[in-house]
Coordinates of C-alpha atoms in Angstrom, one line a residue:
Chain P
M24 CA 117.9 100.6 139.5
A25 CA 121.2 102.4 140.2
K26 CA 123.1 100.2 137.7
Y27 CA 120.5 101.0 135.1
I28 CA 120.8 104.8 135.7
V29 CA 124.6 104.7 135.5
K30 CA 124.4 102.7 132.3
R31 CA 121.8 105.2 130.8
V32 CA 123.9 108.2 131.8
F33 CA 127.0 106.6 130.3
Y34 CA 125.2 106.2 127.0
M35 CA 123.9 109.7 127.2
F36 CA 127.5 111.0 127.4
I37 CA 128.6 108.9 124.5
T38 CA 125.7 110.1 122.4
L39 CA 126.4 113.7 123.3
F40 CA 130.1 113.3 122.6
L41 CA 129.2 111.9 119.2
I42 CA 126.7 114.7 118.4
A43 CA 129.2 117.3 119.4
T44 CA 132.0 115.8 117.3
A45 CA 129.7 115.2 114.3
T46 CA 128.3 118.7 114.4
F47 CA 131.8 120.2 114.7
F48 CA 133.1 118.4 111.6
L49 CA 129.9 118.8 109.7
M50 CA 130.0 122.5 110.3
K51 CA 133.6 122.6 108.9
T52 CA 132.6 121.0 105.6
L53 CA 129.8 123.4 105.2
P54 CA 129.9 125.6 102.1
G55 CA 130.2 129.4 102.8
S56 CA 132.2 131.3 105.3
P57 CA 130.8 132.6 108.5
I58 CA 132.6 135.8 107.9
S59 CA 130.0 137.7 106.0
S60 CA 132.3 140.1 104.2
A61 CA 134.9 137.5 103.3
S62 CA 135.0 138.3 99.7
K63 CA 135.5 142.0 100.2
L64 CA 138.6 141.6 102.5
N65 CA 142.1 141.3 101.2
P66 CA 144.1 138.2 102.3
Q67 CA 145.9 140.1 105.1
Q68 CA 142.6 141.4 106.6
L69 CA 141.0 138.0 106.2
A70 CA 143.9 136.5 108.0
V71 CA 143.5 138.8 110.9
V72 CA 139.8 138.1 111.2
E73 CA 140.4 134.4 111.0
A74 CA 143.0 134.5 113.6
K75 CA 140.6 136.4 115.9
Y76 CA 138.1 133.6 115.7
G77 CA 140.8 130.8 115.7
L78 CA 139.9 129.8 112.2
D79 CA 143.6 129.8 111.1
Q80 CA 144.6 126.9 113.3
P81 CA 144.6 123.3 112.1
L82 CA 141.4 121.4 112.4
P83 CA 142.5 119.1 115.3
V84 CA 143.5 122.1 117.3
Q85 CA 140.2 123.8 116.6
Y86 CA 138.4 120.7 117.6
G87 CA 140.4 120.2 120.8
K88 CA 139.8 123.8 121.8
Y89 CA 136.1 123.5 121.0
M90 CA 135.6 120.3 123.1
L91 CA 137.6 121.8 126.0
N92 CA 135.5 124.9 126.0
L93 CA 132.4 122.8 125.7
V94 CA 133.2 120.8 128.8
Q95 CA 133.4 124.1 130.7
G96 CA 130.0 125.1 129.3
D97 CA 131.5 127.7 126.9
L98 CA 129.8 127.4 123.5
G99 CA 132.0 129.9 121.8
N100 CA 131.2 133.2 120.3
S101 CA 128.6 134.1 117.7
Y102 CA 129.9 135.3 114.2
Q103 CA 126.6 137.0 113.5
F104 CA 126.3 139.2 116.6
K105 CA 129.7 140.8 116.9
G106 CA 131.2 138.0 119.0
A107 CA 128.3 137.7 121.5
D108 CA 128.6 134.7 123.7
V109 CA 126.5 131.8 122.4
T110 CA 125.6 130.5 125.9
D111 CA 124.2 134.0 126.7
L112 CA 122.4 134.2 123.4
I113 CA 120.7 130.9 124.1
I114 CA 119.8 131.9 127.6
S115 CA 118.4 135.2 126.6
R116 CA 116.0 133.4 124.2
L117 CA 115.0 130.7 126.6
G118 CA 112.0 132.6 128.2
P119 CA 109.5 132.8 125.3
S120 CA 110.3 129.3 124.1
F121 CA 109.8 127.9 127.6
I122 CA 106.6 129.7 128.2
L123 CA 105.1 128.6 124.9
G124 CA 106.3 125.0 125.4
A125 CA 105.0 124.7 128.9
Q126 CA 101.6 126.3 128.0
G127 CA 101.2 124.1 124.9
L128 CA 102.2 121.0 126.7
I129 CA 99.9 121.6 129.8
L130 CA 96.9 122.8 127.6
G131 CA 97.3 119.9 125.2
V132 CA 97.7 117.2 127.8
A133 CA 94.8 118.5 129.9
I134 CA 92.3 118.7 127.1
G135 CA 93.7 115.4 125.6
I136 CA 93.1 113.6 129.0
I137 CA 89.6 114.9 129.1
L138 CA 88.8 113.9 125.5
G139 CA 90.4 110.5 126.1
M140 CA 88.3 110.0 129.2
I141 CA 85.1 110.9 127.5
A142 CA 85.9 108.6 124.6
A143 CA 86.6 105.6 126.8
L144 CA 83.7 106.1 129.2
K145 CA 81.2 106.6 126.3
Q146 CA 82.8 104.1 124.0
N147 CA 81.2 103.7 120.5
T148 CA 79.0 106.6 120.9
I149 CA 79.0 110.0 119.1
W150 CA 81.2 111.3 121.9
D151 CA 83.8 108.7 121.2
Y152 CA 83.8 109.3 117.5
G153 CA 84.0 113.1 118.0
S154 CA 87.0 112.9 120.2
T155 CA 88.7 110.3 118.0
F156 CA 88.1 112.6 115.1
I157 CA 89.8 115.5 116.9
A158 CA 92.7 113.3 117.9
I159 CA 93.3 112.1 114.3
I160 CA 93.1 115.7 113.1
G161 CA 95.6 116.8 115.8
I162 CA 98.0 114.0 114.9
S163 CA 97.7 114.5 111.2
I164 CA 97.6 118.2 110.5
P165 CA 101.1 119.7 110.8
S166 CA 101.3 122.4 113.5
F167 CA 102.5 125.0 111.0
V168 CA 99.5 124.5 108.8
F169 CA 97.2 124.8 111.9
A170 CA 99.1 127.9 113.0
T171 CA 98.7 129.7 109.7
F172 CA 95.0 129.1 109.7
L173 CA 94.7 130.3 113.3
Q174 CA 96.6 133.4 112.3
Y175 CA 94.5 134.1 109.3
W176 CA 91.1 133.7 111.1
L177 CA 91.8 134.9 114.6
A178 CA 94.2 137.7 113.9
I179 CA 93.7 138.9 110.3
K180 CA 90.1 138.3 109.7
W181 CA 88.5 138.7 113.1
E182 CA 91.3 140.8 114.7
L183 CA 90.8 139.2 118.1
L184 CA 94.5 138.5 118.8
P185 CA 97.8 140.1 117.8
V186 CA 99.1 138.7 114.5
A187 CA 102.5 138.1 115.7
L188 CA 105.4 139.3 118.0
W189 CA 105.8 139.1 121.6
D190 CA 104.7 142.6 122.7
D191 CA 101.2 142.0 124.0
G192 CA 102.0 139.9 127.0
W193 CA 100.1 136.7 127.4
K194 CA 97.8 137.6 124.5
S195 CA 100.7 137.1 122.2
S196 CA 101.3 133.6 123.5
I197 CA 97.7 132.3 123.0
M198 CA 97.8 131.4 119.3
P199 CA 101.3 129.8 119.3
S200 CA 100.4 127.8 122.5
I201 CA 97.2 126.5 120.9
A202 CA 99.2 125.6 117.7
L203 CA 101.7 123.7 119.8
A204 CA 99.0 122.1 122.0
M205 CA 97.5 120.1 119.1
G206 CA 100.1 117.4 119.0
P207 CA 100.2 116.7 122.7
L208 CA 96.4 116.9 122.8
A209 CA 96.0 114.2 120.1
T210 CA 98.7 112.0 121.6
A211 CA 97.2 112.2 125.1
A212 CA 93.7 111.7 124.0
R213 CA 94.5 108.5 122.0
F214 CA 96.7 107.2 124.7
I215 CA 94.2 107.8 127.6
R216 CA 91.4 106.2 125.5
T217 CA 93.3 103.0 124.9
E218 CA 94.6 102.8 128.5
M219 CA 91.2 103.5 130.1
I220 CA 89.5 100.9 128.0
E221 CA 92.1 98.4 129.0
V222 CA 92.0 99.3 132.7
L223 CA 88.2 99.3 132.8
S224 CA 88.1 95.7 131.7
S225 CA 90.5 94.5 134.4
D226 CA 89.5 92.5 137.4
Y227 CA 89.9 95.1 140.1
I228 CA 87.5 97.4 138.4
T229 CA 84.9 94.6 138.3
L230 CA 85.5 94.0 142.0
A231 CA 85.1 97.7 142.8
K232 CA 81.8 97.7 140.8
S233 CA 80.6 94.6 142.6
K234 CA 81.3 96.1 145.9
G235 CA 78.9 98.8 144.9
A236 CA 81.2 101.7 144.1
S237 CA 79.4 104.3 141.9
S238 CA 80.4 104.4 138.3
F239 CA 81.9 107.9 138.9
E240 CA 84.1 106.6 141.7
V241 CA 85.2 103.7 139.6
A242 CA 86.1 105.8 136.7
F243 CA 88.0 108.5 138.5
K244 CA 89.3 106.9 141.7
H245 CA 90.2 103.5 140.4
A246 CA 90.6 103.5 136.6
F247 CA 91.8 107.0 135.9
R248 CA 94.8 107.0 138.2
N249 CA 96.2 103.8 136.7
A250 CA 95.5 104.8 133.2
L251 CA 97.5 108.0 133.8
I252 CA 100.7 106.3 134.7
P253 CA 101.8 105.1 131.2
L254 CA 101.2 108.6 129.9
V255 CA 104.5 109.5 131.4
T256 CA 106.2 107.4 128.7
V257 CA 104.9 109.7 125.9
L258 CA 106.3 112.8 127.5
G259 CA 109.7 112.2 125.8
P260 CA 108.4 112.0 122.2
L261 CA 106.0 114.9 123.1
A262 CA 109.0 117.1 124.1
A263 CA 110.7 116.2 120.8
G264 CA 107.5 117.2 119.0
L265 CA 107.3 120.5 120.8
L266 CA 110.8 121.3 119.9
T267 CA 110.2 120.6 116.2
G268 CA 107.0 122.6 116.5
S269 CA 108.7 125.5 118.1
L270 CA 111.1 125.9 115.1
V271 CA 108.3 126.6 112.8
I272 CA 105.7 128.2 115.2
E273 CA 108.2 130.8 116.5
N274 CA 108.9 131.7 112.9
I275 CA 105.3 132.0 111.9
F276 CA 104.5 134.2 114.9
A277 CA 107.9 136.0 114.9
I278 CA 108.6 135.1 118.5
P279 CA 112.0 135.8 119.9
G280 CA 112.7 132.2 121.0
I281 CA 115.4 129.7 120.5
G282 CA 113.7 128.1 117.5
E283 CA 113.5 131.4 115.7
Q284 CA 117.2 132.1 116.5
F285 CA 118.2 128.7 115.3
V286 CA 116.5 129.0 111.9
K287 CA 117.9 132.5 111.4
A288 CA 121.4 131.2 112.3
I289 CA 121.1 128.5 109.7
M290 CA 120.2 131.1 107.1
V291 CA 123.3 133.2 107.7
S292 CA 125.6 130.2 108.5
D293 CA 126.4 131.3 112.0
F294 CA 128.3 128.1 112.8
S295 CA 128.8 128.6 116.5
V296 CA 125.1 129.4 117.2
I297 CA 124.1 126.4 115.1
M298 CA 126.4 124.2 116.9
G299 CA 125.5 125.6 120.4
T300 CA 121.8 125.3 119.7
T301 CA 122.1 121.9 118.3
L302 CA 123.9 120.7 121.4
F303 CA 121.4 122.5 123.6
F304 CA 118.4 120.8 121.9
S305 CA 120.3 117.4 122.1
V306 CA 121.0 117.7 125.8
F307 CA 117.4 118.8 126.5
L308 CA 115.9 115.9 124.6
I309 CA 118.2 113.2 125.9
F310 CA 117.8 114.5 129.4
V311 CA 114.0 114.6 129.1
I312 CA 113.9 111.0 127.8
L313 CA 116.3 109.8 130.6
V314 CA 114.2 111.5 133.3
V315 CA 111.0 110.1 131.9
D316 CA 112.4 106.5 131.8
I317 CA 113.7 106.8 135.4
L318 CA 110.4 108.4 136.6
Y319 CA 108.4 105.7 135.0
G320 CA 110.2 103.1 136.9
I321 CA 109.6 104.9 140.2
I322 CA 105.9 105.7 139.6
D323 CA 104.9 102.2 138.4
P324 CA 106.4 99.4 140.7
R325 CA 105.3 96.8 138.2
I326 CA 108.0 98.0 135.7
R327 CA 111.4 96.7 136.7
L328 CA 114.1 98.6 135.0
S329 CA 117.0 96.4 134.2
G330 CA 120.1 96.6 131.9
G331 CA 118.4 94.6 129.2
N332 CA 116.9 95.8 126.0
S333 CA 113.3 96.5 125.8
Chain Y
M6 CA 64.2 55.4 137.2
T7 CA 66.7 52.8 136.1
Q8 CA 63.9 50.3 135.4
N9 CA 62.2 52.8 133.2
L10 CA 65.2 52.9 130.9
D11 CA 64.5 49.3 129.8
K12 CA 61.0 50.4 128.7
L13 CA 62.4 52.9 126.2
P14 CA 62.3 51.6 122.7
T15 CA 65.8 50.7 121.5
E16 CA 65.2 52.1 118.1
S17 CA 65.2 55.7 119.4
F18 CA 68.9 55.4 120.0
K19 CA 71.5 55.2 117.4
R20 CA 75.1 54.3 117.9
I21 CA 77.4 56.9 116.4
T22 CA 81.1 56.6 115.8
I23 CA 83.7 59.3 115.5
D24 CA 85.2 59.2 112.1
S25 CA 88.8 60.0 112.9
S26 CA 89.6 60.8 109.3
Q27 CA 87.3 63.9 109.6
A28 CA 88.9 65.2 112.8
E29 CA 91.5 67.2 111.0
K30 CA 89.1 68.6 108.4
I31 CA 89.2 72.4 108.2
S32 CA 85.7 73.7 108.1
K33 CA 86.5 77.3 107.1
P34 CA 88.1 78.0 103.8
S35 CA 91.8 78.6 104.2
L36 CA 92.7 82.2 103.6
S37 CA 95.9 83.7 102.6
F38 CA 97.5 86.6 104.5
W39 CA 96.2 89.2 102.2
Q40 CA 92.6 87.7 101.9
D41 CA 92.4 87.7 105.7
A42 CA 93.5 91.3 106.0
W43 CA 91.2 92.4 103.3
L44 CA 88.3 90.7 104.9
R45 CA 88.9 92.5 108.1
I46 CA 89.8 95.9 106.8
R47 CA 86.7 96.0 104.6
K48 CA 84.7 96.5 107.7
N49 CA 86.6 99.6 108.8
K50 CA 84.8 102.5 107.0
A51 CA 87.4 105.1 107.8
A52 CA 90.2 103.0 106.4
I53 CA 88.4 102.4 103.2
V54 CA 87.5 106.0 102.7
S55 CA 91.1 106.8 103.3
M56 CA 92.2 104.3 100.7
V57 CA 89.9 105.8 98.2
L58 CA 91.0 109.3 99.0
L59 CA 94.7 108.3 98.7
V60 CA 94.1 106.7 95.3
L61 CA 92.3 109.9 94.2
I62 CA 95.1 112.1 95.4
I63 CA 97.8 110.0 93.8
V64 CA 95.9 109.8 90.5
M65 CA 95.4 113.5 90.6
A66 CA 99.1 114.0 91.3
F67 CA 99.8 112.5 88.0
L68 CA 96.7 113.6 86.0
G69 CA 96.4 117.2 87.5
P70 CA 99.3 118.8 85.6
V71 CA 98.0 117.1 82.3
L72 CA 94.5 118.2 82.9
S73 CA 95.3 121.9 83.4
P74 CA 95.7 123.9 80.3
H75 CA 98.6 125.8 81.9
D76 CA 102.2 124.7 82.5
A77 CA 103.4 124.7 86.1
E78 CA 106.7 126.4 85.4
K79 CA 105.5 129.0 82.9
Q80 CA 105.5 132.5 84.4
T81 CA 103.0 134.9 82.9
I82 CA 103.5 138.2 84.8
T83 CA 100.4 139.8 83.4
H84 CA 98.4 137.0 85.0
A85 CA 99.9 137.3 88.5
N86 CA 98.0 137.0 91.7
L87 CA 94.7 135.9 90.2
P88 CA 92.2 134.3 92.5
P89 CA 90.6 130.9 91.6
K90 CA 88.0 130.8 88.9
V91 CA 86.3 127.6 87.6
Q92 CA 84.0 127.2 84.6
G93 CA 80.4 126.6 85.8
I94 CA 81.1 127.0 89.5
E95 CA 81.8 130.7 89.0
K96 CA 78.1 131.4 88.9
L97 CA 77.6 130.0 92.4
G98 CA 79.4 132.9 94.0
F99 CA 82.7 131.3 94.9
M100 CA 85.7 130.4 92.8
D101 CA 84.5 133.2 90.5
G102 CA 87.7 135.2 90.2
V103 CA 86.6 137.9 92.6
G104 CA 89.3 139.2 94.8
V105 CA 89.9 142.1 97.1
V106 CA 92.1 145.0 95.8
G107 CA 92.5 148.1 98.0
G108 CA 89.6 147.1 100.2
K109 CA 87.2 146.7 97.4
E110 CA 85.9 143.4 95.9
M111 CA 86.2 143.1 92.2
D112 CA 86.6 140.6 89.4
L113 CA 90.3 140.5 88.9
Y114 CA 90.1 138.5 85.7
E115 CA 88.0 141.4 84.1
R116 CA 90.4 144.0 85.5
K117 CA 93.5 142.2 84.2
K118 CA 91.7 141.3 80.9
V119 CA 92.3 137.5 81.3
D120 CA 90.1 135.2 79.4
E121 CA 91.5 131.9 80.6
Y122 CA 90.5 130.1 83.7
Y123 CA 93.0 129.4 86.6
W124 CA 91.2 126.8 88.6
F125 CA 93.2 127.4 91.8
G126 CA 94.4 130.9 90.8
T127 CA 98.0 132.0 90.2
D128 CA 100.9 133.0 92.4
G129 CA 102.9 136.2 92.3
L130 CA 104.8 135.2 89.2
G131 CA 101.7 134.3 87.3
R132 CA 102.2 130.5 87.6
D133 CA 99.2 128.2 87.5
M134 CA 98.6 127.0 91.1
F135 CA 96.6 124.0 90.0
S136 CA 99.5 122.4 88.1
R137 CA 102.0 123.5 90.7
L138 CA 99.9 122.0 93.5
W139 CA 99.7 118.5 91.8
E140 CA 103.4 118.6 90.7
G141 CA 104.2 119.5 94.3
T142 CA 102.1 116.5 95.6
Q143 CA 104.0 114.3 93.2
I144 CA 107.3 115.3 94.6
S145 CA 106.1 115.1 98.3
L146 CA 104.7 111.7 97.6
F147 CA 107.9 110.5 95.8
I148 CA 110.1 111.7 98.7
A149 CA 107.8 109.9 101.2
F150 CA 107.6 106.7 99.4
V151 CA 111.3 106.4 98.7
A152 CA 112.2 107.3 102.3
A153 CA 109.7 104.8 103.6
F154 CA 111.0 102.1 101.3
I155 CA 114.7 102.7 102.3
D156 CA 113.7 102.6 106.0
L157 CA 111.9 99.4 105.4
V158 CA 114.7 97.6 103.6
V159 CA 117.5 98.8 105.9
G160 CA 115.4 98.4 109.0
V161 CA 114.2 94.8 108.2
I162 CA 117.7 93.7 107.2
Y163 CA 119.4 95.3 110.3
G164 CA 116.8 94.1 112.7
G165 CA 116.5 90.8 111.1
I166 CA 120.2 90.0 111.2
S167 CA 120.4 91.3 114.8
G168 CA 117.5 89.4 116.1
Y169 CA 118.0 86.1 114.1
Y170 CA 121.8 85.6 114.7
G171 CA 121.7 86.9 118.3
G172 CA 124.7 86.6 120.5
R173 CA 127.7 88.8 119.9
V174 CA 126.4 90.1 116.6
D175 CA 123.2 91.2 118.3
D176 CA 125.2 92.8 121.1
A177 CA 127.3 94.9 118.8
M178 CA 124.5 95.9 116.6
Q179 CA 122.3 96.9 119.5
R180 CA 125.1 99.1 121.0
V181 CA 125.2 101.0 117.8
V182 CA 121.4 101.4 117.8
E183 CA 121.4 102.5 121.5
I184 CA 123.7 105.4 120.7
L185 CA 122.0 106.3 117.4
I186 CA 118.5 106.3 119.1
G187 CA 119.7 108.9 121.5
I188 CA 120.4 111.4 118.7
P189 CA 117.2 113.4 118.2
N190 CA 115.8 112.9 114.8
L191 CA 115.2 116.6 114.2
I192 CA 119.0 117.4 114.9
V193 CA 120.2 114.8 112.4
V194 CA 117.8 115.9 109.7
I195 CA 118.7 119.6 110.0
L196 CA 122.5 118.9 110.2
M197 CA 122.4 116.7 107.1
I198 CA 120.4 119.2 105.1
L199 CA 122.9 121.9 106.0
V200 CA 125.8 119.9 104.8
M201 CA 124.3 118.5 101.6
K202 CA 123.2 120.5 98.6
P203 CA 119.4 121.1 99.2
G204 CA 117.2 119.0 97.1
I205 CA 115.2 115.8 96.9
T206 CA 118.2 113.5 97.5
A207 CA 119.4 115.5 100.5
I208 CA 115.9 115.3 102.1
I209 CA 115.6 111.6 101.5
I210 CA 119.0 110.9 103.0
A211 CA 118.3 113.1 106.0
I212 CA 115.0 111.4 106.7
T213 CA 116.3 107.9 106.3
L214 CA 119.6 108.3 108.2
T215 CA 117.9 107.7 111.5
G216 CA 114.4 106.7 110.2
W217 CA 115.3 103.0 109.8
I218 CA 116.0 102.6 113.6
G219 CA 112.4 102.3 114.6
M220 CA 111.7 99.6 112.0
S221 CA 114.9 97.6 113.0
R222 CA 113.9 97.6 116.6
I223 CA 110.4 96.3 115.9
V224 CA 111.6 93.7 113.4
R225 CA 114.4 92.5 115.9
G226 CA 111.8 92.2 118.7
Q227 CA 109.4 90.2 116.5
I228 CA 112.2 87.9 115.2
L229 CA 113.3 87.3 118.8
K230 CA 109.7 86.4 119.7
F231 CA 109.3 84.0 116.8
K232 CA 112.6 82.4 116.3
N233 CA 112.4 80.1 119.3
Q234 CA 108.9 79.0 118.8
E235 CA 108.0 75.4 118.0
F236 CA 107.2 75.8 114.3
V237 CA 110.6 77.2 113.6
L238 CA 112.2 74.4 115.7
A239 CA 110.2 71.8 113.8
S240 CA 111.2 73.4 110.5
R241 CA 114.9 73.4 111.6
T242 CA 114.6 69.7 112.7
L243 CA 113.4 68.9 109.3
G244 CA 116.5 70.4 107.8
A245 CA 115.4 73.8 106.6
S246 CA 118.2 76.2 105.9
N247 CA 118.4 79.6 107.6
N248 CA 117.3 81.3 104.4
R249 CA 114.2 79.1 104.1
I250 CA 113.3 79.7 107.8
I251 CA 113.7 83.4 107.4
A252 CA 111.8 83.6 104.1
K253 CA 109.0 81.1 104.7
H254 CA 108.4 81.2 108.5
L255 CA 109.7 84.4 110.0
I256 CA 109.0 87.1 107.4
P257 CA 105.4 86.0 106.8
N258 CA 104.7 86.2 110.5
I259 CA 106.1 89.7 111.0
L260 CA 104.7 91.1 107.6
G261 CA 101.8 92.7 109.3
V262 CA 104.0 94.6 111.7
I263 CA 106.3 95.7 109.0
I264 CA 103.4 97.0 106.8
I265 CA 101.8 98.8 109.7
N266 CA 105.1 100.5 110.6
T267 CA 105.6 101.5 107.0
M268 CA 102.2 103.0 106.9
F269 CA 103.2 105.4 109.7
T270 CA 106.6 106.1 108.3
I271 CA 105.1 107.6 105.1
P272 CA 103.1 110.4 106.8
G273 CA 106.1 111.0 109.0
A274 CA 108.3 111.5 105.9
I275 CA 105.7 113.7 104.3
F276 CA 105.7 115.9 107.4
F277 CA 109.4 116.2 107.6
E278 CA 109.7 117.1 104.0
A279 CA 107.0 119.8 104.4
F280 CA 108.5 121.0 107.6
L281 CA 112.0 121.4 106.1
S282 CA 110.7 123.1 103.1
F283 CA 108.7 125.4 105.3
I284 CA 111.7 126.6 107.2
G285 CA 113.6 127.0 103.9
L286 CA 115.8 124.0 104.2
G287 CA 113.9 121.9 101.8
L288 CA 113.5 122.1 98.0
Q289 CA 114.8 125.2 96.3
P290 CA 112.8 127.1 93.7
P291 CA 111.6 126.6 91.1
A292 CA 110.9 123.0 92.3
A293 CA 107.7 122.7 94.2
S294 CA 106.6 120.5 97.0
L295 CA 103.6 120.8 99.3
G296 CA 106.0 122.3 101.9
T297 CA 107.4 125.0 99.6
L298 CA 103.9 125.8 98.3
I299 CA 102.6 126.2 101.9
N300 CA 105.7 128.4 102.6
D301 CA 104.9 130.6 99.6
G302 CA 101.3 130.8 100.6
F303 CA 102.2 131.8 104.2
R304 CA 104.0 134.9 102.9
L305 CA 100.9 136.0 101.0
L306 CA 98.5 134.9 103.6
E307 CA 96.9 138.3 104.2
F308 CA 96.2 139.0 100.5
Q309 CA 95.9 135.7 98.8
P310 CA 94.8 133.0 101.3
Y311 CA 93.9 130.6 98.5
I312 CA 97.6 130.1 97.7
L313 CA 97.9 128.6 101.2
L314 CA 94.5 126.9 101.3
Y315 CA 94.9 124.2 98.6
P316 CA 98.4 122.9 99.4
S317 CA 97.5 122.8 103.1
L318 CA 94.3 121.0 102.3
V319 CA 96.0 118.3 100.2
L320 CA 98.8 117.9 102.8
S321 CA 96.3 117.6 105.6
L322 CA 94.1 115.1 103.7
L323 CA 97.2 113.0 102.9
M324 CA 98.3 113.0 106.5
V325 CA 94.8 112.1 107.8
A326 CA 94.3 109.4 105.2
F327 CA 97.7 107.7 105.8
N328 CA 97.1 107.8 109.6
L329 CA 93.6 106.4 109.4
L330 CA 94.7 103.7 107.0
G331 CA 97.6 102.9 109.3
D332 CA 95.2 102.6 112.3
G333 CA 92.8 100.4 110.1
L334 CA 95.7 98.1 109.1
R335 CA 96.9 97.8 112.6
D336 CA 93.5 96.5 113.7
A337 CA 93.2 94.3 110.6
F338 CA 96.6 92.6 111.1
D339 CA 96.2 92.3 114.9
P340 CA 95.9 88.5 115.4
K341 CA 93.8 89.1 118.6
M342 CA 91.1 90.5 116.4
K343 CA 90.8 87.4 114.3
D344 CA 87.3 85.9 114.3

């Protein structure tokens, strides 16, 4: 186990190093200057501004400085917001993104589990087909399509909820959370259904039934718990999906989160914010997947983590 | 009891012999891979409906722009922002060209003195949404199919070599994969799009750059499973070359898995294209894809929801159909389901 974790963490750092390096050099090849008024400045002024941001130094020096700062947790300064610290910018935007992500994930997984349970316990009935249908819709329809329809009906037509922004407290978070929840809901429902059906046909369930346990007890006490364990494995992909979703959802609902900031930074080529956010996303996703893998080995003793390839 | 046996008439018994030449006879007709898959997928109604739907959408993507009397690129400013109006259906009370202006409902076609019909309405520049929708569908499908094909080719070759040759080759190739798989797909796609000139090629490269990894891992796993089985050993003993073993024994056995995986790559690619275009990193105007059309529609959501409606509908139908077909194929190719 310890050997496995060490190996995984080692790969994690190689991956992060590669991402940081690739991002840095890709940003340098980008067309367009991060200095928005570059064309208006005379060469001397431009030189002063470039010197201020360290853009006048040779590339390897810039790269070395960047990596050195990175190790110390310093992501550099934003070009867009008058030299604001990128780390601070990201932290200041964390709140709304985190709330939406957490609400979407919890809501989606909870409803997904219920739907999946119903489908498995009432296999091949109208309940099963209904929840399978919802799951297919949830997997297929992109969250931004779903979000725009929610916005049109709930906010514009019926005026039940605020159209956008983050000013109405939890009311503002309802629609974006629902839009984000659709993916996790569908994944959880499909997963739990398959797992439950498999578990319900195993020997220990037959034993529990033959000993006279009620079908409710069998379903929830014996089957459900074991069906739930593998759900941990999809948390990694779900987190990635939520991140992708947040980029569009935050834009649709004009929520001051990281996703919205990232897309804006791309539009104005604010290199340091793009690099910082990319690294933040990468660390987040890689870390989630690592934790999920380790967690899975701990929860389910049948899984023996080894150094081998799966 | 034993004595009674003697009383039984001998003619009521007949001696039979097992004809050993018949023992190997195959009672069921032998089916090819495709016949077998077709027999089973035929029973899956959802998959069949999806298949019909997909064929319809693909046909319309090519036929649509031809059917429409209007050109997709032509801007007629005087015909801007018209709601949908269809001959015949207009009398039923919808798609009749009635829109809301300043809080009042009125026939916008009459107001703007337009005699022509725009089946799905027009956008802010007076372009025909019907033609634009199907041309956008064409581009979205093109991107998805090309991306899926590249993923398939690269993934199968990489996974195949890694799995079949094993040893040091496999070790080296898998180390590369282990590092690449750690990089979130989203990050790679966005970075690549930023660096390249936005367009169809950029989107395809961005999607395929890490897209093949999933396929290569699956193919490698399957090759590892099959390459040490008896039938491969038998073939090798009989002197078959590597190429023959790969082409005649391994590939046919993993074909099902490859097809299923591709069926799920296609909707993934459609999604990423739409996603990129929606956040403004995809196709640049005047080119249209489902993603850019949805993006345009989103900006006008409050006033002309129909601009958003049709592209979203086609995109959603495409995604649902590919996913259902993928599910159906997975069941059909699953050897455990064979009856």
